[in-house]
mmCIF file of C-alpha atoms in Angstrom:
data_model
loop_
_atom_site.group_PDB
_atom_site.id
_atom_site.type_symbol
_atom_site.label_atom_id
_atom_site.label_comp_id
_atom_site.label_asym_id
_atom_site.label_seq_id
_atom_site.Cartn_x
_atom_site.Cartn_y
_atom_site.Cartn_z
ATOM 1 C CA MET A 10 49.260 -28.974 38.154
ATOM 2 C CA ASN A 11 46.161 -29.791 39.827
ATOM 3 C CA GLN A 12 48.118 -30.748 42.296
ATOM 4 C CA SER A 13 49.201 -27.332 42.366
ATOM 5 C CA TYR A 14 46.171 -25.456 42.788
ATOM 6 C CA ALA A 15 45.852 -27.907 45.393
ATOM 7 C CA GLN A 16 48.213 -26.696 47.154
ATOM 8 C CA LEU A 17 48.041 -22.040 46.242
ATOM 9 C CA GLN A 18 44.512 -22.994 47.783
ATOM 10 C CA ASP A 19 46.430 -23.758 51.368
ATOM 11 C CA LEU A 20 47.759 -21.032 51.847
ATOM 12 C CA LEU A 21 46.367 -17.319 52.852
ATOM 13 C CA ASP A 22 45.256 -14.789 49.975
ATOM 14 C CA GLU A 23 48.630 -12.952 51.140
ATOM 15 C CA LEU A 24 50.625 -15.078 50.983
ATOM 16 C CA LEU A 25 49.254 -15.890 47.310
ATOM 17 C CA ILE A 26 49.589 -12.248 47.305
ATOM 18 C CA PHE A 27 53.798 -11.708 47.579
ATOM 19 C CA ILE A 28 54.138 -14.361 45.682
ATOM 20 C CA PHE A 29 52.445 -13.784 42.252
ATOM 21 C CA LYS A 30 54.236 -9.968 42.557
ATOM 22 C CA GLN A 31 57.118 -11.745 41.863
ATOM 23 C CA MET A 32 55.871 -12.814 38.182
ATOM 24 C CA HIS A 33 54.610 -10.930 35.337
ATOM 25 C CA ASN A 34 51.739 -9.947 35.771
ATOM 26 C CA VAL A 35 50.948 -11.745 32.526
ATOM 27 C CA GLU A 36 51.972 -15.162 32.591
ATOM 28 C CA VAL A 37 50.002 -15.303 36.411
ATOM 29 C CA LEU A 38 46.537 -13.973 34.286
ATOM 30 C CA TYR A 39 47.527 -16.717 31.925
ATOM 31 C CA SER A 40 48.276 -18.906 34.367
ATOM 32 C CA LEU A 41 45.468 -19.037 36.265
ATOM 33 C CA PHE A 42 42.632 -17.332 35.744
ATOM 34 C CA GLY A 43 39.611 -18.698 35.845
ATOM 35 C CA VAL A 44 40.718 -21.836 37.728
ATOM 36 C CA ASN A 45 38.533 -20.740 40.606
ATOM 37 C CA GLU A 46 36.537 -17.270 42.155
ATOM 38 C CA ARG A 47 39.030 -17.511 45.205
ATOM 39 C CA LEU A 48 42.180 -16.761 42.923
ATOM 40 C CA ASN A 49 39.896 -14.834 40.428
ATOM 41 C CA SER A 50 39.514 -11.894 42.982
ATOM 42 C CA ILE A 51 42.818 -12.309 43.496
ATOM 43 C CA LEU A 52 44.422 -11.845 40.472
ATOM 44 C CA LEU A 53 41.720 -8.540 40.116
ATOM 45 C CA ASP A 54 43.835 -6.606 42.032
ATOM 46 C CA SER A 55 45.225 -3.362 40.713
ATOM 47 C CA ILE A 56 48.531 -5.356 40.970
ATOM 48 C CA PHE A 57 48.006 -7.177 39.069
ATOM 49 C CA THR A 58 45.344 -6.089 35.923
ATOM 50 C CA ASN A 59 46.579 -1.740 36.292
ATOM 51 C CA ARG A 60 49.840 -2.981 33.654
ATOM 52 C CA LEU A 61 49.208 -5.376 31.762
ATOM 53 C CA ASN A 62 53.081 -5.505 29.283
ATOM 54 C CA PHE A 63 52.245 -8.289 25.766
ATOM 55 C CA LEU A 64 57.296 -7.600 25.154
ATOM 56 C CA LYS A 65 58.856 -9.993 28.116
ATOM 57 C CA TRP A 66 56.952 -12.044 28.455
ATOM 58 C CA PHE A 67 55.813 -12.844 25.114
ATOM 59 C CA SER A 68 60.348 -12.218 23.783
ATOM 60 C CA LYS A 69 61.404 -15.422 25.511
ATOM 61 C CA LYS A 70 63.089 -17.781 23.562
ATOM 62 C CA PHE A 71 61.364 -21.013 24.371
ATOM 63 C CA LEU A 72 57.383 -19.793 22.905
ATOM 64 C CA THR A 73 56.647 -20.510 19.749
ATOM 65 C CA VAL A 74 54.672 -19.862 17.068
ATOM 66 C CA TYR A 75 52.431 -21.852 17.627
ATOM 67 C CA SER A 76 52.037 -21.458 21.372
ATOM 68 C CA LEU A 77 52.015 -17.563 21.187
ATOM 69 C CA ASP A 78 49.028 -17.589 19.497
ATOM 70 C CA ILE A 79 47.335 -20.220 22.065
ATOM 71 C CA ILE A 80 48.674 -18.202 24.542
ATOM 72 C CA PHE A 81 46.722 -15.105 22.119
ATOM 73 C CA ASP A 82 43.301 -17.170 21.568
ATOM 74 C CA ARG A 83 43.101 -17.098 25.978
ATOM 75 C CA PHE A 84 43.925 -13.394 26.225
ATOM 76 C CA CYS A 85 41.372 -12.395 23.631
ATOM 77 C CA LEU A 86 39.736 -15.107 24.032
ATOM 78 C CA GLN A 87 38.889 -15.064 28.474
ATOM 79 C CA ILE A 88 40.834 -12.737 29.686
ATOM 80 C CA LEU A 89 40.977 -9.669 28.003
ATOM 81 C CA PRO A 90 37.343 -9.424 28.247
ATOM 82 C CA ALA A 91 36.653 -10.743 31.463
ATOM 83 C CA VAL A 92 39.741 -7.783 32.928
ATOM 84 C CA HIS A 93 39.443 -4.807 30.191
ATOM 85 C CA GLU A 94 37.285 -2.348 33.182
ATOM 86 C CA LYS A 95 40.722 -3.077 35.397
ATOM 87 C CA ILE A 96 43.434 -1.760 32.471
ATOM 88 C CA GLN A 97 44.940 1.450 32.625
ATOM 89 C CA TRP A 98 47.866 0.580 31.009
ATOM 90 C CA LEU A 99 48.539 -1.173 27.607
ATOM 91 C CA ASP A 100 52.920 -2.829 26.110
ATOM 92 C CA VAL A 101 51.961 -3.672 23.236
ATOM 93 C CA GLU A 102 54.242 -4.622 19.698
ATOM 94 C CA SER A 103 53.387 -4.582 15.958
ATOM 95 C CA SER A 104 52.578 -8.460 15.566
ATOM 96 C CA SER A 105 50.217 -8.344 18.494
ATOM 97 C CA MET A 106 48.862 -4.851 19.024
ATOM 98 C CA LYS A 107 45.820 -5.345 16.390
ATOM 99 C CA ARG A 108 44.228 -8.592 18.351
ATOM 100 C CA ILE A 109 44.154 -7.143 21.741
ATOM 101 C CA LEU A 110 43.160 -3.627 20.954
ATOM 102 C CA CYS A 111 40.051 -4.939 19.949
ATOM 103 C CA ALA A 112 39.532 -8.429 22.050
ATOM 104 C CA ALA A 113 38.327 -6.070 24.684
ATOM 105 C CA ASP A 114 36.617 -1.899 25.541
ATOM 106 C CA TYR A 115 39.356 -0.449 27.152
ATOM 107 C CA PRO A 116 37.100 2.121 29.675
ATOM 108 C CA ASN A 117 40.162 3.149 31.613
ATOM 109 C CA LEU A 118 42.973 2.877 28.992
ATOM 110 C CA HIS A 119 45.052 6.196 30.265
ATOM 111 C CA GLY A 120 48.448 5.043 28.520
ATOM 112 C CA LEU A 121 49.635 2.602 25.373
ATOM 113 C CA SER A 122 53.174 1.813 24.704
ATOM 114 C CA LEU A 123 54.076 0.660 21.368
ATOM 115 C CA PHE A 124 57.268 -0.858 19.739
ATOM 116 C CA ASN A 125 58.331 -2.059 16.839
ATOM 117 C CA THR A 126 55.469 -0.572 14.662
ATOM 118 C CA GLU A 127 55.688 1.439 11.603
ATOM 119 C CA ALA A 128 54.718 4.731 11.777
ATOM 120 C CA GLU A 129 51.497 4.093 9.002
ATOM 121 C CA THR A 130 50.550 1.286 11.131
ATOM 122 C CA ILE A 131 49.456 3.024 14.833
ATOM 123 C CA LYS A 132 48.107 6.398 11.954
ATOM 124 C CA SER A 133 45.559 2.899 9.477
ATOM 125 C CA LEU A 134 44.901 1.835 13.035
ATOM 126 C CA PHE A 135 43.635 4.807 15.414
ATOM 127 C CA THR A 136 42.355 7.051 11.785
ATOM 128 C CA GLY A 137 40.784 4.698 10.013
ATOM 129 C CA ARG A 138 37.406 3.044 10.430
ATOM 130 C CA GLY A 139 38.043 0.271 12.191
ATOM 131 C CA GLU A 140 37.158 -2.025 14.856
ATOM 132 C CA CYS A 141 39.666 -1.267 16.955
ATOM 133 C CA GLN A 142 39.419 1.964 16.604
ATOM 134 C CA TYR A 143 35.176 1.639 18.094
ATOM 135 C CA HIS A 144 36.892 0.140 21.507
ATOM 136 C CA ILE A 145 39.007 2.833 21.712
ATOM 137 C CA PHE A 146 36.622 4.927 21.759
ATOM 138 C CA THR A 147 32.838 2.981 23.034
ATOM 139 C CA TYR A 148 32.599 4.455 26.274
ATOM 140 C CA PRO A 149 33.423 7.497 27.815
ATOM 141 C CA CYS A 150 36.006 7.654 31.119
ATOM 142 C CA GLN A 151 37.227 9.493 33.189
ATOM 143 C CA MET A 152 40.705 10.529 31.552
ATOM 144 C CA SER A 153 41.024 14.205 31.705
ATOM 145 C CA TYR A 154 42.634 14.644 28.361
ATOM 146 C CA TYR A 155 42.556 12.875 24.813
ATOM 147 C CA GLN A 156 45.065 13.959 22.180
ATOM 148 C CA TYR A 157 44.940 13.269 18.813
ATOM 149 C CA LEU A 158 41.098 13.253 17.164
ATOM 150 C CA SER A 159 40.547 13.071 14.066
ATOM 151 C CA ASN A 160 37.892 12.849 11.880
ATOM 152 C CA GLN A 161 36.861 9.553 12.560
ATOM 153 C CA PHE A 162 35.380 10.286 16.351
ATOM 154 C CA PRO A 163 32.394 8.959 16.442
ATOM 155 C CA GLY A 164 31.589 10.812 18.825
ATOM 156 C CA GLY A 165 30.242 10.597 22.363
ATOM 157 C CA TYR A 166 29.213 11.878 25.604
ATOM 158 C CA TYR A 167 32.950 12.915 28.504
ATOM 159 C CA PRO A 168 32.017 14.841 30.833
ATOM 160 C CA TYR A 169 35.275 14.670 32.519
ATOM 161 C CA VAL A 170 37.694 15.373 29.931
ATOM 162 C CA ARG A 171 39.540 19.228 30.314
ATOM 163 C CA MET A 172 42.056 19.593 26.628
ATOM 164 C CA VAL A 173 41.047 17.821 23.310
ATOM 165 C CA SER A 174 44.089 17.860 20.612
ATOM 166 C CA LEU A 175 43.035 17.708 16.314
ATOM 167 C CA TYR A 176 44.970 16.144 14.638
ATOM 168 C CA GLU A 177 43.731 15.120 10.798
ATOM 169 C CA ASP A 178 45.232 15.717 7.093
ATOM 170 C CA CYS A 179 42.322 15.297 6.003
ATOM 171 C CA PRO A 180 40.069 18.743 6.559
ATOM 172 C CA PHE A 181 37.643 19.649 9.532
ATOM 173 C CA GLU A 182 35.008 20.923 8.304
ATOM 174 C CA HIS A 183 32.469 22.737 10.401
ATOM 175 C CA GLU A 184 30.201 20.835 11.688
ATOM 176 C CA PHE A 185 32.944 18.467 13.425
ATOM 177 C CA PHE A 186 33.887 21.312 16.183
ATOM 178 C CA LEU A 187 29.749 21.079 16.589
ATOM 179 C CA GLN A 188 30.177 17.848 17.448
ATOM 180 C CA ILE A 189 33.258 18.353 19.585
ATOM 181 C CA THR A 190 32.100 20.954 22.046
ATOM 182 C CA GLN A 191 28.782 18.099 22.563
ATOM 183 C CA SER A 192 30.837 15.390 23.122
ATOM 184 C CA PHE A 193 33.554 17.625 25.029
ATOM 185 C CA PRO A 194 31.193 20.347 26.759
ATOM 186 C CA PHE A 195 33.413 21.558 29.780
ATOM 187 C CA ILE A 196 36.350 21.793 27.640
ATOM 188 C CA GLU A 197 38.781 24.019 28.504
ATOM 189 C CA LYS A 198 42.386 23.630 26.672
ATOM 190 C CA LEU A 199 41.702 22.814 22.727
ATOM 191 C CA VAL A 200 44.458 22.282 19.716
ATOM 192 C CA LEU A 201 44.280 22.266 16.748
ATOM 193 C CA ILE A 202 46.625 20.975 14.307
ATOM 194 C CA ASN A 203 45.720 21.027 9.974
ATOM 195 C CA ARG A 204 47.402 21.435 7.254
ATOM 196 C CA LYS A 205 43.966 20.802 4.514
ATOM 197 C CA PRO A 206 42.258 23.893 3.849
ATOM 198 C CA GLN A 207 38.558 23.568 4.755
ATOM 199 C CA GLN A 208 36.336 21.985 1.096
ATOM 200 C CA HIS A 209 33.366 24.471 1.881
ATOM 201 C CA LYS A 210 34.241 27.210 3.227
ATOM 202 C CA GLN A 211 33.217 28.488 0.027
ATOM 203 C CA SER A 212 29.617 27.932 0.821
ATOM 204 C CA SER A 213 29.807 29.122 4.381
ATOM 205 C CA GLU A 214 31.336 32.554 3.021
ATOM 206 C CA SER A 215 28.190 34.657 2.708
ATOM 207 C CA GLU A 216 25.930 36.563 5.312
ATOM 208 C CA ASN A 217 23.110 33.778 4.208
ATOM 209 C CA ASP A 218 25.269 31.229 4.454
ATOM 210 C CA ASN A 219 26.482 31.413 7.883
ATOM 211 C CA CYS A 220 22.718 32.340 9.206
ATOM 212 C CA HIS A 221 21.878 28.475 8.110
ATOM 213 C CA LEU A 222 25.183 27.697 10.093
ATOM 214 C CA SER A 223 24.189 26.123 13.896
ATOM 215 C CA ILE A 224 26.777 28.634 16.591
ATOM 216 C CA VAL A 225 29.864 26.165 17.752
ATOM 217 C CA LYS A 226 29.322 27.238 21.805
ATOM 218 C CA TYR A 227 32.248 27.352 23.991
ATOM 219 C CA SER A 228 30.983 27.519 27.724
ATOM 220 C CA HIS A 229 34.580 27.299 29.503
ATOM 221 C CA LEU A 230 37.147 27.902 26.970
ATOM 222 C CA ILE A 231 40.545 29.507 28.552
ATOM 223 C CA GLU A 232 43.126 28.766 26.269
ATOM 224 C CA LEU A 233 42.540 28.025 21.412
ATOM 225 C CA LYS A 234 46.284 26.815 19.896
ATOM 226 C CA ILE A 235 46.010 26.968 16.440
ATOM 227 C CA LYS A 236 49.342 24.985 15.046
ATOM 228 C CA ARG A 237 50.716 24.537 11.608
ATOM 229 C CA VAL A 238 47.516 25.024 9.872
ATOM 230 C CA TYR A 239 45.987 27.593 7.137
ATOM 231 C CA ASP A 240 43.994 30.008 6.900
ATOM 232 C CA ASP A 241 40.605 28.693 6.958
ATOM 233 C CA TYR A 242 40.618 28.018 10.515
ATOM 234 C CA VAL A 243 41.920 31.371 11.958
ATOM 235 C CA GLU A 244 38.899 32.637 10.361
ATOM 236 C CA GLU A 245 36.910 29.638 11.763
ATOM 237 C CA PHE A 246 37.469 30.588 14.709
ATOM 238 C CA LEU A 247 37.084 33.623 14.356
ATOM 239 C CA SER A 248 33.875 34.479 13.519
ATOM 240 C CA GLU A 249 31.757 35.283 15.071
ATOM 241 C CA GLN A 250 28.935 33.210 13.074
ATOM 242 C CA LYS A 251 30.626 30.540 13.560
ATOM 243 C CA HIS A 252 31.416 29.835 17.279
ATOM 244 C CA PHE A 253 31.117 31.801 20.557
ATOM 245 C CA PHE A 254 33.456 32.004 23.417
ATOM 246 C CA LYS A 255 31.458 32.968 26.617
ATOM 247 C CA ILE A 256 34.664 33.050 28.547
ATOM 248 C CA ILE A 257 35.105 36.929 27.924
ATOM 249 C CA PHE A 258 39.089 36.780 27.170
ATOM 250 C CA VAL A 259 40.651 33.394 25.373
ATOM 251 C CA PHE A 260 44.240 33.760 25.464
ATOM 252 C CA ILE A 261 44.439 31.672 21.045
ATOM 253 C CA LEU A 262 47.361 30.934 20.250
ATOM 254 C CA LEU A 263 48.476 30.650 16.618
ATOM 255 C CA VAL A 264 51.236 29.303 14.882
ATOM 256 C CA LYS A 265 50.627 29.656 10.542
ATOM 257 C CA LEU A 266 51.644 27.109 8.160
ATOM 258 C CA TYR A 267 52.763 29.713 6.040
#
């Protein structure tokens, strides 16, 4: 093995890149990342780190459960924390997705493909109060959209986001919409899907109660889609005591639940 590494060192960078491109990205990273600084600088190129597919290589029949554990330990403890900012897309399946998603923060992740995964598993992973959700939302990135945010959204500041969709099986209260506009100040399109009535609506129906509410201000919103919701959310957005739209004309698409 040492002789093989020595032979690689004798090759030009261009030739090494050509050779590595013929291999699977995950295999190249596992085999060569950390050998020396020169190889690391080559492997940190977006060609090898932009998208990591953990399906094809790990599906090889010669890999035992024991060897898979060793491979995942190396990826989760050494490789992913070192290349996490380079990763824009991950392909994972049910047995490995939690370890991979929780191994590092992925500030530039634009896509995530989940295979052989039950819907309930996905739901618990992204809507629960778990460690993985923290890693997914830790850093603001330059994505222009966020989809299916829930009540578990921890907040933050995302100045590049222009489109947000909200989906939850639990009610969205007024304070949540306030948090959304603070986290996404330049939002232009908002989509809301929620089948559950608001729990604290009664406490804010009178004018006196409404006076104590902070007004949710949308400075750049031009399109609002309210789909499959209860009347609570229609009243929420149409109330001048609760929501303010700076742009006079806002396109509103309403699809009621009943």
